Each structure stands twice: as C-alpha cells, then as structure tokens.
XYZ file of C-alpha atoms in Angstrom:
710
model
C 110.789 190.725 152.535
C 107.855 189.120 154.401
C 106.015 188.409 151.196
C 109.101 186.772 149.683
C 109.527 184.516 152.792
C 105.595 183.498 152.792
C 106.215 182.904 149.005
C 108.969 180.568 150.041
C 107.078 178.843 152.679
C 104.366 178.110 150.223
C 106.487 176.533 147.934
C 107.922 174.446 150.497
C 104.480 173.102 151.817
C 103.595 172.408 148.238
C 106.684 170.173 147.903
C 106.010 168.675 151.141
C 102.464 167.826 150.274
C 103.690 166.516 146.778
C 106.066 164.099 148.722
C 103.262 163.027 150.781
C 100.943 162.380 147.895
C 103.617 160.206 146.347
C 103.966 158.343 149.455
C 100.235 157.522 149.416
C 100.500 156.404 145.822
C 103.303 153.899 146.409
C 102.219 150.235 145.609
C 103.357 147.091 147.292
C 105.599 144.281 145.185
C 107.625 141.351 146.435
C 111.011 140.914 145.945
C 112.610 137.517 146.670
C 109.394 137.168 148.849
C 110.211 140.500 150.876
C 107.479 143.122 150.461
C 108.574 146.566 149.432
C 106.763 149.772 148.738
C 107.886 151.441 145.481
C 106.772 154.345 142.890
C 104.364 152.827 140.324
C 106.481 154.555 137.660
C 109.698 152.507 138.543
C 111.132 149.860 136.537
C 111.918 146.490 138.072
C 115.630 147.320 138.121
C 114.885 150.568 139.755
C 112.630 149.055 142.578
C 115.345 146.123 143.208
C 118.141 148.889 143.567
C 116.042 150.746 145.897
C 115.650 147.770 148.046
C 119.475 146.947 147.910
C 119.251 144.001 145.760
C 121.957 144.113 143.138
C 121.056 142.842 139.407
C 123.830 142.429 136.984
C 123.606 144.620 133.918
C 125.819 145.817 130.964
C 123.576 147.988 128.617
C 121.817 149.962 131.654
C 123.064 153.279 132.848
C 121.258 155.497 135.289
C 121.945 158.550 133.270
C 121.178 157.135 129.730
C 118.115 156.121 128.080
C 117.009 152.404 128.329
C 118.182 150.266 125.445
C 117.399 146.770 127.179
C 119.637 144.967 124.490
C 122.150 143.040 126.577
C 119.490 141.111 128.504
C 122.022 140.466 131.525
C 119.357 141.808 133.937
C 116.874 138.982 133.518
C 114.544 138.332 136.520
C 111.942 135.660 137.087
C 108.394 137.221 137.469
C 105.619 135.035 138.819
C 103.005 134.220 136.190
C 105.615 135.332 133.568
C 106.420 132.504 130.927
C 110.057 133.881 129.978
C 112.409 135.961 132.254
C 111.908 139.533 132.083
C 114.410 142.184 131.322
C 114.413 144.302 134.653
C 115.618 147.463 133.106
C 112.713 147.762 130.521
C 109.934 146.295 132.588
C 107.580 148.484 134.766
C 106.514 147.180 138.106
C 102.797 146.392 139.033
C 100.880 146.057 142.153
C 101.454 142.724 143.818
C 104.232 141.820 141.360
C 106.472 138.990 142.929
C 110.168 139.388 141.432
C 112.647 136.387 142.169
C 116.184 137.566 141.652
C 117.851 134.500 143.019
C 116.058 131.732 141.585
C 117.100 128.756 139.654
C 115.533 129.897 136.712
C 117.022 133.401 136.848
C 120.464 131.821 137.314
C 120.348 129.748 134.088
C 118.885 132.711 132.042
C 121.891 134.914 133.001
C 124.106 132.099 132.538
C 122.869 131.547 129.152
C 123.232 135.209 128.225
C 126.832 135.408 129.746
C 127.563 132.366 127.680
C 126.683 134.158 124.297
C 128.425 137.176 125.561
C 131.750 135.121 126.106
C 131.306 133.264 122.740
C 133.035 135.878 120.601
C 134.874 137.689 123.620
C 138.702 137.439 123.492
C 140.819 136.170 126.235
C 142.596 139.431 126.496
C 142.237 139.994 130.195
C 146.050 139.759 131.043
C 146.729 142.538 128.368
C 143.383 144.542 128.867
C 143.435 148.000 130.324
C 140.007 147.418 131.733
C 141.441 144.312 133.990
C 140.484 144.980 137.416
C 137.589 147.359 136.576
C 135.793 145.422 134.130
C 132.166 144.670 134.728
C 132.339 141.544 132.519
C 135.188 140.087 134.630
C 133.015 140.542 137.726
C 129.787 139.184 136.411
C 131.220 136.355 134.559
C 132.883 135.032 137.746
C 129.330 134.635 139.110
C 127.332 133.552 136.252
C 129.855 132.272 133.759
C 130.372 128.589 133.167
C 133.826 126.658 133.403
C 133.530 125.246 129.726
C 132.142 126.748 126.615
C 130.014 124.886 124.185
C 130.884 127.040 121.466
C 133.517 125.633 118.976
C 133.115 128.372 116.078
C 136.130 130.810 115.682
C 135.832 134.105 117.378
C 134.826 136.920 115.232
C 137.438 139.506 114.467
C 136.458 143.333 114.090
C 139.017 145.912 112.891
C 139.902 148.300 115.471
C 138.648 152.177 115.005
C 140.514 155.219 115.148
C 138.558 157.532 117.413
C 141.292 160.076 117.977
C 144.235 160.229 120.570
C 142.192 160.082 123.615
C 140.104 156.975 123.125
C 141.760 153.647 122.285
C 139.857 150.924 120.728
C 139.833 147.118 120.648
C 136.556 146.391 119.071
C 136.974 142.415 119.213
C 135.980 143.084 123.026
C 132.846 145.052 122.276
C 129.605 143.515 123.543
C 127.157 145.961 121.672
C 125.822 147.654 124.996
C 125.412 150.786 122.910
C 126.368 152.894 125.898
C 128.647 154.762 123.798
C 126.171 155.609 121.076
C 123.869 156.906 123.722
C 126.094 159.000 125.689
C 127.396 160.699 122.287
C 123.861 161.499 121.362
C 122.425 162.386 124.637
C 125.496 164.035 126.412
C 128.030 165.270 123.839
C 125.357 166.110 121.288
C 127.037 164.078 118.544
C 125.599 161.632 116.246
C 128.646 160.114 114.921
C 128.648 156.862 116.860
C 126.167 154.032 115.393
C 125.927 150.459 114.571
C 126.316 148.821 111.294
C 125.569 145.254 110.200
C 123.390 142.495 111.746
C 124.049 139.457 114.006
C 127.665 138.596 114.666
C 128.564 140.982 112.002
C 127.207 144.058 113.966
C 129.855 146.615 114.643
C 129.927 149.861 116.394
C 131.769 152.858 114.580
C 131.470 156.128 112.908
C 130.055 154.533 109.339
C 132.940 156.448 107.856
C 136.381 156.739 108.820
C 136.456 159.703 110.894
C 137.421 160.644 114.505
C 134.796 161.570 117.419
C 134.904 165.478 117.442
C 133.549 165.958 120.977
C 135.174 167.729 123.865
C 133.511 165.036 126.016
C 134.863 161.853 124.425
C 137.005 160.669 127.146
C 133.677 159.919 129.259
C 133.144 157.197 126.505
C 135.915 154.808 128.203
C 134.455 155.424 131.620
C 131.030 154.208 130.680
C 132.200 151.233 128.659
C 131.588 148.257 130.705
C 134.466 146.149 128.813
C 137.672 147.030 127.472
C 136.622 147.750 123.890
C 137.081 151.732 124.589
C 139.900 152.440 127.187
C 141.758 155.638 128.038
C 144.428 155.990 125.433
C 146.973 158.066 126.895
C 146.872 155.897 130.010
C 147.111 152.852 128.077
C 149.546 149.861 129.215
C 150.897 152.198 131.968
C 149.446 150.863 135.159
C 147.003 148.570 136.838
C 144.183 150.111 139.234
C 145.522 148.151 142.197
C 149.020 149.949 141.825
C 147.294 153.480 142.410
C 146.442 155.515 145.238
C 143.683 157.815 144.924
C 143.051 161.349 146.136
C 139.779 163.491 145.860
C 140.431 166.907 144.436
C 138.976 169.428 142.189
C 139.668 170.620 138.583
C 140.524 174.341 137.865
C 140.599 174.206 133.924
C 136.823 174.475 133.997
C 135.398 177.220 135.825
C 132.512 175.231 137.036
C 135.075 173.390 139.049
C 134.343 169.637 138.460
C 135.177 167.222 141.123
C 137.934 164.727 140.176
C 139.882 161.776 141.500
C 143.657 161.959 141.076
C 145.181 158.517 140.815
C 148.866 158.255 141.582
C 151.810 155.788 141.496
C 154.519 156.983 143.908
C 155.102 160.597 143.263
C 153.734 160.503 139.409
C 150.054 161.412 138.556
C 148.959 158.495 136.223
C 145.290 159.354 135.546
C 142.454 161.774 136.385
C 138.767 160.719 136.719
C 135.510 162.126 137.394
C 133.873 162.108 140.876
C 130.188 162.369 141.374
C 128.617 165.777 142.070
C 124.985 166.171 140.963
C 124.876 170.016 141.030
C 128.174 170.528 139.118
C 129.378 167.901 136.851
C 127.105 164.850 137.456
C 129.993 162.077 136.684
C 131.317 163.378 133.639
C 134.491 165.361 132.937
C 135.894 167.277 129.847
C 138.808 166.019 128.108
C 141.199 168.934 128.867
C 140.514 168.322 132.728
C 141.069 164.790 132.240
C 144.127 164.565 130.134
C 145.980 167.782 130.422
C 147.825 166.800 133.458
C 150.819 165.421 131.627
C 151.608 169.226 131.020
C 152.346 169.445 134.812
C 155.841 167.476 134.001
C 156.989 169.527 131.159
C 159.013 172.787 131.205
C 158.622 173.327 134.974
C 160.472 175.898 136.754
C 162.577 174.164 139.554
C 165.112 176.933 140.649
C 164.779 180.739 141.010
C 166.303 182.419 138.075
C 167.369 185.815 137.532
C 168.002 187.599 134.090
C 171.561 189.083 133.607
C 172.479 192.099 131.602
C 172.957 189.878 128.511
C 169.221 188.702 128.747
C 170.247 185.307 129.792
C 169.036 183.487 133.052
C 171.110 182.355 135.888
C 170.155 180.274 138.849
C 169.960 181.461 142.249
C 169.729 180.380 145.690
C 166.192 180.996 147.498
C 167.710 183.437 149.900
C 169.367 185.464 147.126
C 166.421 185.419 145.060
C 164.065 186.704 147.936
C 166.497 189.225 148.973
C 166.892 190.498 145.272
C 163.184 191.155 145.309
C 162.878 192.650 148.426
C 165.565 195.314 147.572
C 163.479 196.019 144.217
C 160.417 196.469 146.277
C 161.913 198.620 148.861
C 163.611 200.851 146.391
C 160.312 202.371 144.678
C 157.230 204.018 146.045
C 154.062 202.054 146.700
C 152.051 203.577 143.726
C 154.729 202.203 141.583
C 154.051 198.621 142.523
C 151.494 196.579 140.490
C 150.283 192.924 141.411
C 148.902 190.751 138.477
C 146.520 188.006 139.492
C 146.873 184.953 137.017
C 144.272 182.371 135.898
C 145.147 179.627 138.009
C 145.748 181.759 141.534
C 144.186 180.183 144.322
C 142.547 182.236 147.339
C 145.626 181.890 149.641
C 148.135 183.308 147.230
C 145.929 186.233 146.210
C 145.400 187.141 149.831
C 149.090 187.061 150.634
C 149.726 189.164 147.594
C 147.052 191.456 148.533
C 148.414 191.940 152.282
C 151.991 192.451 150.678
C 150.977 195.350 148.304
C 149.002 196.894 151.086
C 152.099 196.834 153.390
C 153.507 199.174 150.956
C 150.255 201.211 150.444
C 149.605 199.963 147.044
C 146.383 198.808 145.851
C 147.104 198.394 142.107
C 145.736 195.115 141.149
C 145.109 193.463 137.569
C 143.229 190.633 136.854
C 144.606 188.777 133.742
C 143.270 185.609 132.107
C 142.201 185.743 128.494
C 141.687 189.563 128.954
C 140.729 192.325 131.512
C 137.016 192.442 132.096
C 135.399 195.496 133.694
C 133.914 193.914 136.659
C 133.155 195.570 140.013
C 133.907 193.060 143.231
C 131.127 195.328 145.145
C 127.947 193.130 144.454
C 128.458 189.428 143.923
C 125.490 189.181 141.716
C 127.454 191.380 139.337
C 129.868 188.641 138.279
C 128.512 185.241 139.230
C 126.312 182.671 137.831
C 123.301 183.694 139.979
C 120.767 181.046 138.913
C 123.201 177.990 139.627
C 124.270 175.575 137.234
C 121.145 173.616 138.132
C 118.899 176.610 137.066
C 119.349 175.605 133.354
C 116.807 172.646 133.988
C 114.409 175.087 135.256
C 114.719 177.844 132.597
C 112.242 178.258 129.687
C 114.369 180.673 127.560
C 118.125 181.268 127.300
C 119.794 183.943 125.770
C 123.543 183.588 125.191
C 125.658 186.550 124.645
C 129.049 186.440 123.011
C 129.833 182.911 124.255
C 130.483 179.609 123.194
C 129.467 177.113 125.882
C 130.617 174.106 123.997
C 134.368 175.347 124.017
C 134.251 177.540 127.181
C 132.574 174.844 129.419
C 131.491 171.482 127.881
C 129.871 170.112 130.805
C 127.655 173.249 131.163
C 126.844 172.940 127.434
C 125.624 169.216 127.824
C 123.270 170.488 130.636
C 121.895 172.896 128.048
C 121.683 170.348 125.359
C 119.496 168.152 127.765
C 117.570 171.004 128.778
C 116.207 171.757 125.208
C 115.313 168.060 124.654
C 113.608 167.298 127.917
C 112.181 170.829 129.074
C 111.649 172.365 125.673
C 114.226 175.070 126.527
C 114.569 177.655 123.888
C 117.784 179.112 123.078
C 118.714 182.436 121.297
C 122.027 183.693 120.657
C 123.824 187.004 120.089
C 127.214 186.255 118.910
C 129.172 184.139 116.473
C 127.258 181.238 115.041
C 128.987 178.319 116.143
C 127.826 174.547 116.370
C 126.460 174.179 119.978
C 125.059 170.680 119.408
C 121.448 171.871 119.773
C 119.064 174.093 117.767
C 119.162 177.633 118.548
C 117.640 181.075 117.100
C 120.688 183.283 115.933
C 119.680 187.102 116.565
C 123.014 188.323 115.098
C 126.462 189.015 115.714
C 126.113 192.612 116.347
C 126.499 193.937 119.919
C 123.983 196.893 118.903
C 121.083 194.295 119.009
C 121.476 194.263 122.989
C 120.379 197.954 122.941
C 117.429 197.177 120.734
C 116.188 194.376 123.123
C 116.867 196.772 126.336
C 114.701 199.556 124.761
C 112.037 196.938 123.450
C 112.471 197.784 119.906
C 113.515 194.264 118.948
C 110.895 191.331 118.423
C 112.838 189.211 120.968
C 112.210 191.619 123.959
C 108.333 190.412 123.752
C 109.076 187.107 123.869
C 111.753 187.517 126.585
C 108.891 189.280 128.720
C 106.515 186.523 128.166
C 108.938 183.771 129.531
C 108.201 182.532 132.917
C 111.936 181.804 134.047
C 114.185 183.480 131.386
C 118.069 183.300 131.908
C 120.870 185.290 130.429
C 124.173 183.856 129.793
C 126.988 186.290 129.023
C 130.701 185.265 128.267
C 133.512 186.860 130.313
C 135.063 187.976 127.045
C 132.248 190.326 126.135
C 133.219 192.720 129.128
C 136.680 192.814 127.857
C 135.697 195.030 125.113
C 136.202 198.771 125.007
C 132.514 198.957 125.168
C 132.295 196.442 128.103
C 130.638 198.663 130.585
C 127.897 199.592 128.024
C 127.062 196.116 127.062
C 126.967 195.137 130.678
C 124.615 198.035 131.451
C 122.411 197.135 128.463
C 122.135 193.430 129.813
C 121.153 194.774 133.312
C 118.485 196.686 131.603
C 117.188 193.794 129.796
C 117.227 191.693 133.114
C 115.226 194.692 134.769
C 112.600 195.064 132.087
C 112.049 191.266 132.078
C 111.252 188.330 134.482
C 115.218 187.621 134.291
C 115.208 188.927 137.973
C 112.141 187.535 139.848
C 112.049 187.765 143.550
C 108.642 186.566 143.929
C 109.872 183.182 142.394
C 113.238 183.557 143.982
C 114.849 183.565 140.604
C 117.986 185.654 139.155
C 118.862 184.527 135.683
C 121.582 187.133 135.185
C 124.363 184.783 134.815
C 128.144 185.343 133.754
C 130.365 182.472 132.495
C 133.940 183.099 133.570
C 137.080 181.455 131.731
C 139.459 181.640 134.663
C 139.089 180.604 138.429
C 141.857 183.105 139.223
C 139.682 186.073 138.271
C 136.660 184.675 140.524
C 138.907 184.408 143.345
C 139.974 187.893 143.101
C 136.549 189.180 143.045
C 135.348 187.128 145.907
C 138.050 188.801 148.010
C 136.896 191.994 146.996
C 139.501 193.085 144.648
C 138.650 195.174 141.717
C 141.063 195.612 138.875
C 142.592 198.976 138.942
C 145.961 200.604 138.452
C 147.460 204.064 139.044
C 148.155 206.452 136.496
C 151.789 206.222 137.598
C 153.991 203.884 135.370
C 155.002 200.776 137.296
C 158.461 200.167 138.355
C 157.923 196.734 139.945
C 155.393 194.358 138.352
C 154.674 191.088 140.388
C 153.116 188.508 138.155
C 151.268 185.800 140.049
C 150.855 182.877 137.771
C 150.302 185.064 134.787
C 150.770 183.411 131.467
C 147.976 184.731 129.349
C 147.190 187.939 127.574
C 150.437 189.765 128.296
C 151.645 192.581 125.965
C 154.763 194.178 125.991
C 152.937 197.631 126.084
C 151.438 196.744 129.431
C 154.933 196.433 130.914
C 157.355 199.625 130.773
C 160.857 198.792 129.700
C 162.303 199.840 132.759
C 160.036 198.022 135.195
C 161.338 195.251 137.039
C 159.336 192.096 136.812
C 158.977 189.265 139.285
C 157.342 186.303 138.133
C 156.065 183.607 140.608
C 154.567 180.776 138.594
C 155.017 177.040 137.532
C 155.873 176.781 134.162
C 158.373 178.464 131.674
C 155.743 180.046 129.562
C 154.597 183.507 128.592
C 155.024 185.262 132.157
C 158.531 183.813 132.506
C 159.220 185.475 128.964
C 159.021 188.880 130.495
C 160.432 188.181 133.730
C 163.411 189.609 135.265
C 163.264 187.464 138.321
C 161.713 183.944 138.133
C 160.469 182.285 141.682
C 159.153 178.926 140.929
C 155.694 177.969 142.405
C 153.204 174.976 142.669
C 150.532 173.968 140.399
C 146.772 173.228 141.445
C 148.033 169.460 142.364
C 150.763 170.269 144.505
C 149.103 172.477 147.214
C 146.187 172.682 149.455
C 144.287 175.626 147.700
C 140.906 177.263 147.777
C 139.098 178.192 144.561
C 135.507 179.571 143.726
C 133.450 178.308 140.843
C 131.641 180.494 138.299
C 128.334 180.049 140.331
C 130.183 180.951 143.646
C 130.615 177.301 144.955
C 133.724 176.952 147.168
C 135.979 174.249 146.466
C 139.383 173.124 147.934
C 142.254 171.272 145.739
C 144.448 168.631 147.580
C 148.097 168.210 147.879
C 148.602 165.139 145.673
C 152.251 165.250 144.771
C 154.791 167.398 145.917
C 156.271 170.325 143.544
C 159.573 169.788 141.872
C 162.617 170.218 144.193
C 163.082 173.767 144.644
C 159.488 175.001 143.887
C 157.549 176.381 146.727
C 153.640 177.181 147.314
C 153.063 180.801 146.178
C 151.821 182.150 149.528
C 154.851 180.744 151.000
C 156.809 182.579 148.795
C 155.160 186.052 149.351
C 155.283 185.267 153.043
C 158.977 184.843 152.926
C 159.354 188.252 150.652
C 157.352 190.189 153.099
C 159.627 189.268 155.938
C 162.735 190.230 154.145
C 161.248 193.451 153.461
C 160.538 193.976 157.095
C 156.773 193.687 157.106
C 155.992 190.154 157.790
C 152.662 189.154 157.098
C 150.828 187.736 160.067
C 150.532 183.915 159.114
C 153.012 181.160 159.150
C 150.591 178.081 158.285
C 147.614 177.286 156.053
C 145.445 177.313 158.666
C 146.184 181.077 159.535
C 146.080 182.072 156.010
C 142.700 180.694 155.741
C 141.651 182.518 159.182
C 142.720 185.808 157.146
C 140.646 184.892 154.284
C 137.567 184.375 156.818
C 138.334 188.107 157.825
C 137.774 189.516 154.090
C 135.101 186.802 153.214
C 133.781 184.692 155.863
C 131.655 182.449 153.228
C 135.035 181.164 151.762
C 135.428 178.846 154.629
C 131.966 176.945 153.728
C 133.154 174.438 151.432
C 131.113 173.085 148.748
C 128.332 175.708 149.584
C 127.320 178.598 147.517
C 126.562 181.887 149.329
C 123.086 183.112 148.001
C 123.587 186.398 146.182
C 121.233 188.939 147.530
C 119.914 192.443 146.413
C 119.783 191.544 142.880
C 117.415 194.067 141.641
C 119.850 196.747 143.364
C 123.175 195.059 142.441
C 121.933 194.634 138.537
C 120.739 198.283 138.295
C 121.858 200.049 135.323
C 124.542 202.660 135.730
C 124.336 205.899 134.306
C 127.121 206.101 131.609
C 127.832 208.086 128.522
C 129.749 205.017 126.874
C 127.833 203.489 123.946
C 127.720 200.095 122.225
C 129.696 199.934 119.153
C 128.724 198.023 116.058
C 131.689 195.719 116.397
C 130.865 192.023 116.111
C 131.481 189.469 118.868
C 134.619 187.349 118.369
C 135.193 183.767 119.888
C 137.061 183.825 123.292
C 138.865 180.666 122.535
C 140.218 179.286 119.085
C 141.924 175.898 120.421
C 139.981 174.352 123.249
C 142.732 172.122 123.984
C 145.646 174.889 124.613
C 144.262 177.762 126.655
C 146.784 178.112 129.527
C 150.551 177.355 130.659
C 149.762 173.689 131.706
C 147.569 172.539 128.686
C 150.225 174.319 126.368
C 153.057 172.061 127.728
C 150.942 168.873 127.399
C 151.841 166.279 124.810
C 148.514 164.924 124.978
C 146.834 168.385 124.362
C 149.230 169.047 121.231
C 148.100 165.489 119.661
C 144.468 166.559 120.239
C 144.981 170.206 118.609
C 146.694 168.601 115.701
C 144.444 165.721 114.990
C 140.999 167.733 115.457
C 142.254 171.155 114.169
C 144.115 169.692 110.897
C 143.893 172.643 109.030
C 145.128 175.005 111.533
C 147.989 172.922 112.525
C 149.235 171.554 109.333
C 152.557 172.864 107.861
C 152.558 174.993 104.288
C 154.115 171.775 102.804
C 150.830 169.876 103.447
C 148.703 172.635 102.165
C-alpha cells in the first residue's frame, strides 16, 4: 500500500513538472495590443479564446477537425499582406493580432455578404430562429443593402430520416455535419458534390443516415439547414423553460437539458460533461420522450373475475394490496426490480419486504445476470469511461457497444484513430464503425485465452494497459458464472489489473440502470425455493415470462405505462417516470446522478417510493421516512457514497474482488447472441414513442415491413 501511494505521488510530481515545463515554454503574443502568454502549439483562434476575445466562426468547432472554409474568423496580423484565418493559423513569438481593426471588419463583412448572397430570407419560419449563429453574426457584420442582384440558388432538400429535417437552401457549406459523421458517428455517408455555387452536401445516393447519433447534426449546424425533425414548428426557444437533468436510457447516464412549455416536454438536448457524454446525445435519449405521453397509467386498476380491469380509489387499492401481503408468509413474497427503478424506490421496496422477513429479490431488465453485490469491482466499469483513451488493447466480449451505448462506442472509435487502440472481439461480428480483429463467436475461446493456449493471450500479456469490456447479456446465460470466472482469470493473468499503475481494466457494460442501482444498494438477486404467492413488480416491463409467475400468485405492478408488466398484473398502482420525480441513479461506471422533477405525473399517479410508503403504513409496519430527504438519509445508511453526486467512489481490492471462484460449471460452446435487435424500442417508454416507431420502420425496413410488401 505504501509503494502504491509512492507511485501515485511520483506520477503527480511528474504531471506538476510537465505543467511547470509548459509554463516555461509559453510564448508572448499581442492581441489588440495587449500582451498574452500562450502555448506555442495553439492557433490564433485558441489563443484569442483563452484571452477572452470573441472571434466569429461557422465552420470551426472545438471538437472537430479544422476545415478553415468559412473564413468568418479572419483577423489582421501585423506584416501579413492579407487577413489570416484564425482557426487554421498557428501563433508565433511576438505575433501582433488585431481583431477589431477596420481591415478585419471589412474582411468579415465581405465574407458575410457572400454567405447571405444565396441564403434565403427564412428567419420568420426557420426552426433555428433565436439560436442561429448566422443571425447573431450578421447583425454585427452584415450590411444593410446587398450588391448581389442575381437569383438565389435553389437546392433540393434531402431525406436524412425522421430525426433530422433538412432545408438545404440555407446550407453555408461549413461541413460540420460531414466531420461529425466521420469522426464521432463513424459513418462516411455525408459528403460534398459539385463546385462553386453548385456545391451540395448530401449522401451522394438517395439514402438515409444510419447512425444512432445523427440527432447531434442539428445541434452542430450553425444555421437552419439541419434541424430537429420531431421538434419542427412546435415552439420557439424563448417560449421554453429549461431544466437540468440526466438521461436513464443509456447506462452511462448522459447529462441532458429538458425544455418545457407549460406542463409539456418539448425537446431534450445534451449538456456538457467531459467525462461522460462530452456534448453529445444518442437518438433514443433525445427523442423517445414523446413516449411519456402515450399509454400512461393514470388510475389504480384491479383485475376482476372476468379478467377485465376496473378503476379504484387509491385508498381501496392500497388496502387491497395490504390484505394480500398480510395474508401470506414472508418467504412467499417476491420483489422484482425493473430497468428504470431509482434508488429511492428500491430502498422503499427493500425495507417493505424486510418488514415481512422477506429477502427475495429479482433484478429484471433484458435478463437476470448472475452478479454478486459484495464487491463493486465485480459489476462496474472500473477503468471509467475516460479510461478508453488510455488503453492500448481492448477485448470486447459478447457486446455491441454501437447499439448498447453509442456514446461509449464513439469514444472507442476516436481512441482507435488517435491513440492507436487495438480492438479484439469475441462475439457476433457486427459493424462497430471501426476495425477490429474478430476472434470468433464461441464462448469456449475465453477458456483458451485464460489458459494461455490461444494466440491472443500473449498479445494481452504484452499490452501496457489492456481493457476487457463485457456485455451484461453474457452473464445472463446458463454458463454465466463460468464465463465470469474465465474473464477474471484472464484479468489476473495479464496487466488488465495493474495496481502499480493504478489501473483496473475489468469493465462491465450494463443495459439497465435499475440493475446497477440495486447492486449499489447491496441487493443480490435471489429467490427462495417456495413458490411466491405475491409478486411486486417495480417498473418491470422487460423479460417477463408466464413460467416465472405462478398462476395462483397475486401480482402488484407499480409502473408508469400499460406495457408488459401491466399485462401480468392483478393490481396496478400508477407510478412516475424519470422526468416526473427527483430520483437517484448510478451509471455503469459508478457515477451518482440525480433526475429532476420537470413535469408533474398524470393525475392519479404517484412517485414509486410514496406508494410503497403508504402501503407499509396500511400493513401496520410504516417505513421510517415521510419525505425525499429522509429517504436519502436511509440510502446513506446503506451506501453513504450514493449522496456524493457526480462523483465516482473508487473501487478497491480489485485483485481480491476479481479472484476466480472455484466452480464446477463449464463454459458451453453456445455462441453469443446480440442483446438488442432494435435500438429504438427497448423499454416501456420507447415502445410507446411515435418517433421511435418511425425510426424502427425507417432504419429496419425489412424487419418492419408487412408480408404484402415482401
């Protein structure tokens, strides 16, 4: 432990020395006659930005490669005969830059005049109005009259799909969309064709963009050429009220901004978080919110003798549920935790079942993984998401990150290009947008790697910071424990776990946040051998089978939508979704985040933990909390780190936690299968979304076409 601390101290000193060396190498330049010390590798734009000087731009974006084709960032540089593009020119010692001179103003005005020569006067009907860079910059640098009397060009609109609306007459050819598609989405479908005023941006052939990140094109477009399709013509930015929250569709839990008008959610946008989602968002997280309005449960419902549902008052529904709980033994009660269950609801369910001396829990999402909550290193993304940028070898096991977590896959893509990350795959050979070595789709390959008989074992041992990324679906197999043990053995026999470097590259990619929340609260899935008489479904809408629920069992469903869980229910208690409550969620890397109450749930629906609290009181064993703060105090008793928001509690004892267990179970030769077959519809909310239904039809035409069309 002392040597580990010394190593950390040496690394810290090294970083401090490097920072000191960088300070020593700074050069002096003059921006508007004011001296500044800047890094010699910086561009003029970056130097001005660090000095607080604003330079207009269209094509330049901090996260994309430099194109230098809009020329709006022209500045005057002393001794330079012509204005210089600030985004593409590097600083030099003693350089004198003038950003407010008359020469600079005239140059930028000329560029703006050419841009507006072909730009239509669509501002009153353009969805980018109020958020348009062209509007803002033309107000400062545009001329009152135009010297161009020619007809404006006309460009046919493109069909990029249901998520991105196009109006290509407004395009200024900044090429941001092309660069994003290539560098972040990993698809090379967008490009330019033609020359001069005949230049067009499109897909060359008439096709839609097939990327799970295409909604970001509307965010980075500086004009109204690419806009948010489902949001089109619904509201203006100044009519909206914004709330900061987090998304729960993706288990890395990206930060989002929810814009509302009155009580209605109008759109969802990404917020910046460098360690999680940077400033991007996948399409399901962005557009599936319209599923919150469809097929909602608004009143308690009870199934009668004929199998039909009748509505109840809340008092009657709680009383009926309490009578059923009190009429059976504790070991005959089972609680099942769903994919979107928050920590507050899980704690309330755990405390309620414990009052009946029951510890029977199941964690349902896409399946039932065989995981133990004793060691956090067993089930978390131990290297953190940013660890992908440090790794030199990545082994993917039974996972398709392009579908399971598109933002995580985008980081892998950039690591393969910038850091020369080598990717190897054991599982189905899918298109991941980057090159990889396919080792096969046989689970027994993992045994060979663990025993050192596979050629890849030597490659893994020679790596400096290797990483293993396993899909949670792998552990849902019958031989899940054997696979988990084989992966632990691989980690122990290679530098995947390297305490000297402070590295733990043993990572698990979950599909459902409810599962992570339960594990963080110390809940391990287990069920007694006694057939259950009462089953409580806490937002469970995936992977339910009739054989899992005995015919004589009484099923209580607490959830938001009339989906799969409600189909099995005898009593339905309507709950709230992630936008309708303040809830705590933990990401796949162990980062604690909270959702915010943005819109009230439909009349008659309640927060899940409040329903369980009322049920406990009716049962005569009231839970000891009445407010959200008191529930979180209870959470702190079980797991204190869950009150440290936007923080990752480090996993310790990696070598101990990931020590292979003795087991007689062997790995079967059954190949791995894809966990998700339709990215756009994976849960109760997205299955009710009209936008996601359009995406499913548009991007999976063969699967969703009727027999008449075949």
